[in-house]
Amino acid sequence: MSAIRPRPTGHPLRRMWGLFLRHYYVSAGSWTRLVEMIYWPTVQVVIWGFITEFLYTNSSFVARAFGVLLAGALLWDILFRGQLGVAVSFLEEIWSRNLAQLFTSPLRPAEYIASLMVLSLVRTLLGLIPAAALASAFFGFNVAELGLSMIAFFFNLIVMGWAIAMVVCGLVLRYGLGAENLAWALMFALAPICGIYYPISVLPEWLQAVSTGLPASYVFEGMRAVLVDKTVRFDLMAQAAALNLVYLVVGIGAFVAFFRNARIRGQLVHVGE
Amino acid sequence: MDSSAIEVAGLVKRFDKVTAVDGIDFTVAAGGFTALLGANGAGKTTTIAMILGLIVPTAGTITVLGEDMLKHRYRVLPRINFSSPYVDMPKRLTVRQNLVTYAHLYGVAGVAAKIEAVAQALEFTDYLKRTYGTLSSGQRTRVALAKALLNDPEILMLDEPTASLDPDTADWVRGYLLDYQRRTGATILLASHNMSEVERLCRDVVILKAGKIVAQGAPAALIDRYGRGTLEEVFLDIARDRRAGVAVQ
């Protein structure tokens, strides 16, 4: 055999960089995608900004804590964009029939999952930062009012988004593109019960029970505690983090199980067709 | 070095009640150019997908470059590559961006120089900046082949590399593969149902029918064994169950 071939020496971070570049090229090459990343969080802030302005003079609740609705809108976007960031990056591979190419390369599933999470983090921040700046400039609400709690809120929400996205990706692997709408629909099903704009105490008792199983519910309660009661509730953040640990293990476990099943069923070759 | 690059033993794949691959055994010699032949649904693509680790076999063993692919495929994947018309690349990326992505995934050293080299070798430097989605089938085939050659694979697996190509481009691809194999000594496993292509390129042939191996050997030996003039006639005899009395192994 010829001696002209040097052995490739791939490092996990280099493979992750390769995947990151692939998605960077897609986004950077399409102004519509870049605008879309910023557009929806901005629209959310504008709507909730005006609602806040109106309610500030008509609602004692909002009068007590000016930014409570805007903060809810911004935090909800972290959860939603975090989930969507993973799910859409995965769907991109299926839409372009690229999945088999990826998984015959040295890229390991763990590296793939980590790459999706990094991509989601970047996409979420790209959408969030302009929206937060807009909330400050036009509506006088600065996310810094949430203090260091914002870091805990951010990571608890994005991790929950990642965990749910992993299950969605697994379901798409198992059931094909017929399941892709879950990437958008699933989070909206959770929105009413995690108390984004109102305390979960307003929910019927049985829904409150469901709500206690969602890490996001503790984050939104914690957000209201900071803005309304001027109290940092470490207990709520700890409960959210503990639940998120379970979510992440279940989410990644589900993806790995669906991935294994896809290899048994031959789905990696045909998914997307 | 072990004399066989790929060893497949007792390989079975069942999808629910359908048996796609039914207990096949074959080896591909290191530095060999071997073809998997068969009609549509014979099990060629499933066999290649199992060798690559995309599909988990129901039974059997696959050893590639001395490693058990079912246990240690990540030791082998950096050393092999593949191309298939059934998979694609991101269409919104330029050709260069696609190749940069895969160069990083395969840990290729000197990414820019390597891409220039494969683009020159495969004669597509003029469309490195074009988006992949705007390329013709022939151009995409060259790019897919370039992706498969980025890591200088010791084993190259090609699933119908000339499917949907015009005769001129198909002939160019065959010539390139032959030249590449001679230059590098790489092992090439090719799935095809183009008999003249296989006769021109391959030293060994494995013919599959309904998931089983029904004939195996050098093209000339098979033609001689079946008393025919071309490999295509041999293939048609097998496909249509003619000359059933001939020993096939």
PDB file of N, CA and C in Angstrom, chain B residues 49-85:
ATOM      1  N   ALA B  49     -23.896  -0.064   4.098  1.00  0.00           N
ATOM      2  CA  ALA B  49     -24.290   0.719   5.284  1.00  0.00           C
ATOM      3  C   ALA B  49     -23.909  -0.016   6.569  1.00  0.00           C
ATOM      4  N   MET B  50     -23.976  -1.352   6.560  1.00  0.00           N
ATOM      5  CA  MET B  50     -23.565  -2.111   7.756  1.00  0.00           C
ATOM      6  C   MET B  50     -22.058  -2.044   7.941  1.00  0.00           C
ATOM      7  N   ILE B  51     -21.316  -2.106   6.841  1.00  0.00           N
ATOM      8  CA  ILE B  51     -19.853  -2.016   6.955  1.00  0.00           C
ATOM      9  C   ILE B  51     -19.453  -0.644   7.514  1.00  0.00           C
ATOM     10  N   LEU B  52     -20.182   0.381   7.103  1.00  0.00           N
ATOM     11  CA  LEU B  52     -19.895   1.743   7.583  1.00  0.00           C
ATOM     12  C   LEU B  52     -20.382   1.998   9.001  1.00  0.00           C
ATOM     13  N   GLY B  53     -21.247   1.116   9.500  1.00  0.00           N
ATOM     14  CA  GLY B  53     -21.780   1.297  10.857  1.00  0.00           C
ATOM     15  C   GLY B  53     -23.072   2.099  10.898  1.00  0.00           C
ATOM     16  N   LEU B  54     -23.633   2.419   9.733  1.00  0.00           N
ATOM     17  CA  LEU B  54     -24.899   3.158   9.725  1.00  0.00           C
ATOM     18  C   LEU B  54     -26.067   2.266  10.103  1.00  0.00           C
ATOM     19  N   ILE B  55     -25.930   0.985   9.809  1.00  0.00           N
ATOM     20  CA  ILE B  55     -26.975   0.022  10.144  1.00  0.00           C
ATOM     21  C   ILE B  55     -26.344  -1.087  10.991  1.00  0.00           C
ATOM     22  N   VAL B  56     -27.055  -1.454  12.044  1.00  0.00           N
ATOM     23  CA  VAL B  56     -26.563  -2.524  12.924  1.00  0.00           C
ATOM     24  C   VAL B  56     -27.047  -3.865  12.377  1.00  0.00           C
ATOM     25  N   PRO B  57     -26.132  -4.817  12.154  1.00  0.00           N
ATOM     26  CA  PRO B  57     -26.571  -6.109  11.625  1.00  0.00           C
ATOM     27  C   PRO B  57     -27.429  -6.878  12.638  1.00  0.00           C
ATOM     28  N   THR B  58     -28.260  -7.752  12.123  1.00  0.00           N
ATOM     29  CA  THR B  58     -29.027  -8.651  12.992  1.00  0.00           C
ATOM     30  C   THR B  58     -28.099  -9.750  13.523  1.00  0.00           C
ATOM     31  N   ALA B  59     -27.181 -10.187  12.667  1.00  0.00           N
ATOM     32  CA  ALA B  59     -26.198 -11.201  13.079  1.00  0.00           C
ATOM     33  C   ALA B  59     -24.963 -11.067  12.202  1.00  0.00           C
ATOM     34  N   GLY B  60     -23.879 -11.658  12.672  1.00  0.00           N
ATOM     35  CA  GLY B  60     -22.668 -11.668  11.861  1.00  0.00           C
ATOM     36  C   GLY B  60     -21.593 -10.722  12.385  1.00  0.00           C
ATOM     37  N   THR B  61     -20.445 -10.794  11.740  1.00  0.00           N
ATOM     38  CA  THR B  61     -19.327  -9.940  12.151  1.00  0.00           C
ATOM     39  C   THR B  61     -18.777  -9.160  10.954  1.00  0.00           C
ATOM     40  N   ILE B  62     -18.258  -7.989  11.227  1.00  0.00           N
ATOM     41  CA  ILE B  62     -17.629  -7.154  10.192  1.00  0.00           C
ATOM     42  C   ILE B  62     -16.293  -6.678  10.754  1.00  0.00           C
ATOM     43  N   THR B  63     -15.229  -7.056  10.079  1.00  0.00           N
ATOM     44  CA  THR B  63     -13.902  -6.598  10.501  1.00  0.00           C
ATOM     45  C   THR B  63     -13.331  -5.711   9.406  1.00  0.00           C
ATOM     46  N   VAL B  64     -12.976  -4.497   9.792  1.00  0.00           N
ATOM     47  CA  VAL B  64     -12.425  -3.549   8.824  1.00  0.00           C
ATOM     48  C   VAL B  64     -11.066  -3.086   9.342  1.00  0.00           C
ATOM     49  N   LEU B  65     -10.056  -3.217   8.508  1.00  0.00           N
ATOM     50  CA  LEU B  65      -8.675  -2.859   8.868  1.00  0.00           C
ATOM     51  C   LEU B  65      -8.283  -3.481  10.212  1.00  0.00           C
ATOM     52  N   GLY B  66      -8.729  -4.707  10.408  1.00  0.00           N
ATOM     53  CA  GLY B  66      -8.385  -5.464  11.604  1.00  0.00           C
ATOM     54  C   GLY B  66      -9.210  -5.143  12.836  1.00  0.00           C
ATOM     55  N   GLU B  67     -10.159  -4.228  12.719  1.00  0.00           N
ATOM     56  CA  GLU B  67     -10.982  -3.833  13.877  1.00  0.00           C
ATOM     57  C   GLU B  67     -12.410  -4.359  13.719  1.00  0.00           C
ATOM     58  N   ASP B  68     -12.992  -4.761  14.829  1.00  0.00           N
ATOM     59  CA  ASP B  68     -14.384  -5.182  14.842  1.00  0.00           C
ATOM     60  C   ASP B  68     -15.262  -3.921  14.729  1.00  0.00           C
ATOM     61  N   MET B  69     -15.934  -3.775  13.591  1.00  0.00           N
ATOM     62  CA  MET B  69     -16.709  -2.543  13.356  1.00  0.00           C
ATOM     63  C   MET B  69     -17.890  -2.394  14.310  1.00  0.00           C
ATOM     64  N   LEU B  70     -18.370  -3.488  14.840  1.00  0.00           N
ATOM     65  CA  LEU B  70     -19.519  -3.388  15.741  1.00  0.00           C
ATOM     66  C   LEU B  70     -19.092  -2.855  17.105  1.00  0.00           C
ATOM     67  N   LYS B  71     -17.803  -3.023  17.427  1.00  0.00           N
ATOM     68  CA  LYS B  71     -17.320  -2.565  18.742  1.00  0.00           C
ATOM     69  C   LYS B  71     -16.440  -1.320  18.639  1.00  0.00           C
ATOM     70  N   HIS B  72     -15.665  -1.214  17.579  1.00  0.00           N
ATOM     71  CA  HIS B  72     -14.643  -0.164  17.537  1.00  0.00           C
ATOM     72  C   HIS B  72     -14.706   0.658  16.258  1.00  0.00           C
ATOM     73  N   ARG B  73     -15.901   1.012  15.826  1.00  0.00           N
ATOM     74  CA  ARG B  73     -15.971   1.687  14.524  1.00  0.00           C
ATOM     75  C   ARG B  73     -15.305   3.050  14.524  1.00  0.00           C
ATOM     76  N   TYR B  74     -15.248   3.709  15.702  1.00  0.00           N
ATOM     77  CA  TYR B  74     -14.620   5.035  15.718  1.00  0.00           C
ATOM     78  C   TYR B  74     -13.098   4.968  15.571  1.00  0.00           C
ATOM     79  N   ARG B  75     -12.528   3.772  15.727  1.00  0.00           N
ATOM     80  CA  ARG B  75     -11.105   3.632  15.422  1.00  0.00           C
ATOM     81  C   ARG B  75     -10.899   3.562  13.908  1.00  0.00           C
ATOM     82  N   VAL B  76     -11.934   3.095  13.221  1.00  0.00           N
ATOM     83  CA  VAL B  76     -11.804   2.845  11.785  1.00  0.00           C
ATOM     84  C   VAL B  76     -12.301   4.015  10.938  1.00  0.00           C
ATOM     85  N   LEU B  77     -13.361   4.692  11.398  1.00  0.00           N
ATOM     86  CA  LEU B  77     -14.003   5.721  10.561  1.00  0.00           C
ATOM     87  C   LEU B  77     -13.044   6.817  10.060  1.00  0.00           C
ATOM     88  N   PRO B  78     -12.039   7.242  10.859  1.00  0.00           N
ATOM     89  CA  PRO B  78     -11.118   8.246  10.291  1.00  0.00           C
ATOM     90  C   PRO B  78     -10.298   7.712   9.120  1.00  0.00           C
ATOM     91  N   ARG B  79     -10.243   6.388   8.971  1.00  0.00           N
ATOM     92  CA  ARG B  79      -9.364   5.792   7.954  1.00  0.00           C
ATOM     93  C   ARG B  79     -10.116   5.347   6.703  1.00  0.00           C
ATOM     94  N   ILE B  80     -11.434   5.528   6.713  1.00  0.00           N
ATOM     95  CA  ILE B  80     -12.222   5.114   5.550  1.00  0.00           C
ATOM     96  C   ILE B  80     -13.104   6.290   5.118  1.00  0.00           C
ATOM     97  N   ASN B  81     -13.768   6.139   3.996  1.00  0.00           N
ATOM     98  CA  ASN B  81     -14.715   7.170   3.571  1.00  0.00           C
ATOM     99  C   ASN B  81     -15.673   6.562   2.562  1.00  0.00           C
ATOM    100  N   PHE B  82     -16.702   7.301   2.225  1.00  0.00           N
ATOM    101  CA  PHE B  82     -17.686   6.746   1.287  1.00  0.00           C
ATOM    102  C   PHE B  82     -18.393   7.846   0.510  1.00  0.00           C
ATOM    103  N   SER B  83     -19.019   7.401  -0.543  1.00  0.00           N
ATOM    104  CA  SER B  83     -19.806   8.312  -1.365  1.00  0.00           C
ATOM    105  C   SER B  83     -21.010   7.545  -1.881  1.00  0.00           C
ATOM    106  N   SER B  84     -22.148   8.222  -1.901  1.00  0.00           N
ATOM    107  CA  SER B  84     -23.366   7.554  -2.351  1.00  0.00           C
ATOM    108  C   SER B  84     -24.339   8.569  -2.914  1.00  0.00           C
ATOM    109  N   PRO B  85     -25.040   8.226  -3.972  1.00  0.00           N
ATOM    110  CA  PRO B  85     -26.050   9.162  -4.489  1.00  0.00           C
ATOM    111  C   PRO B  85     -27.266   9.259  -3.574  1.00  0.00           C
TER     112      PRO B  85
END
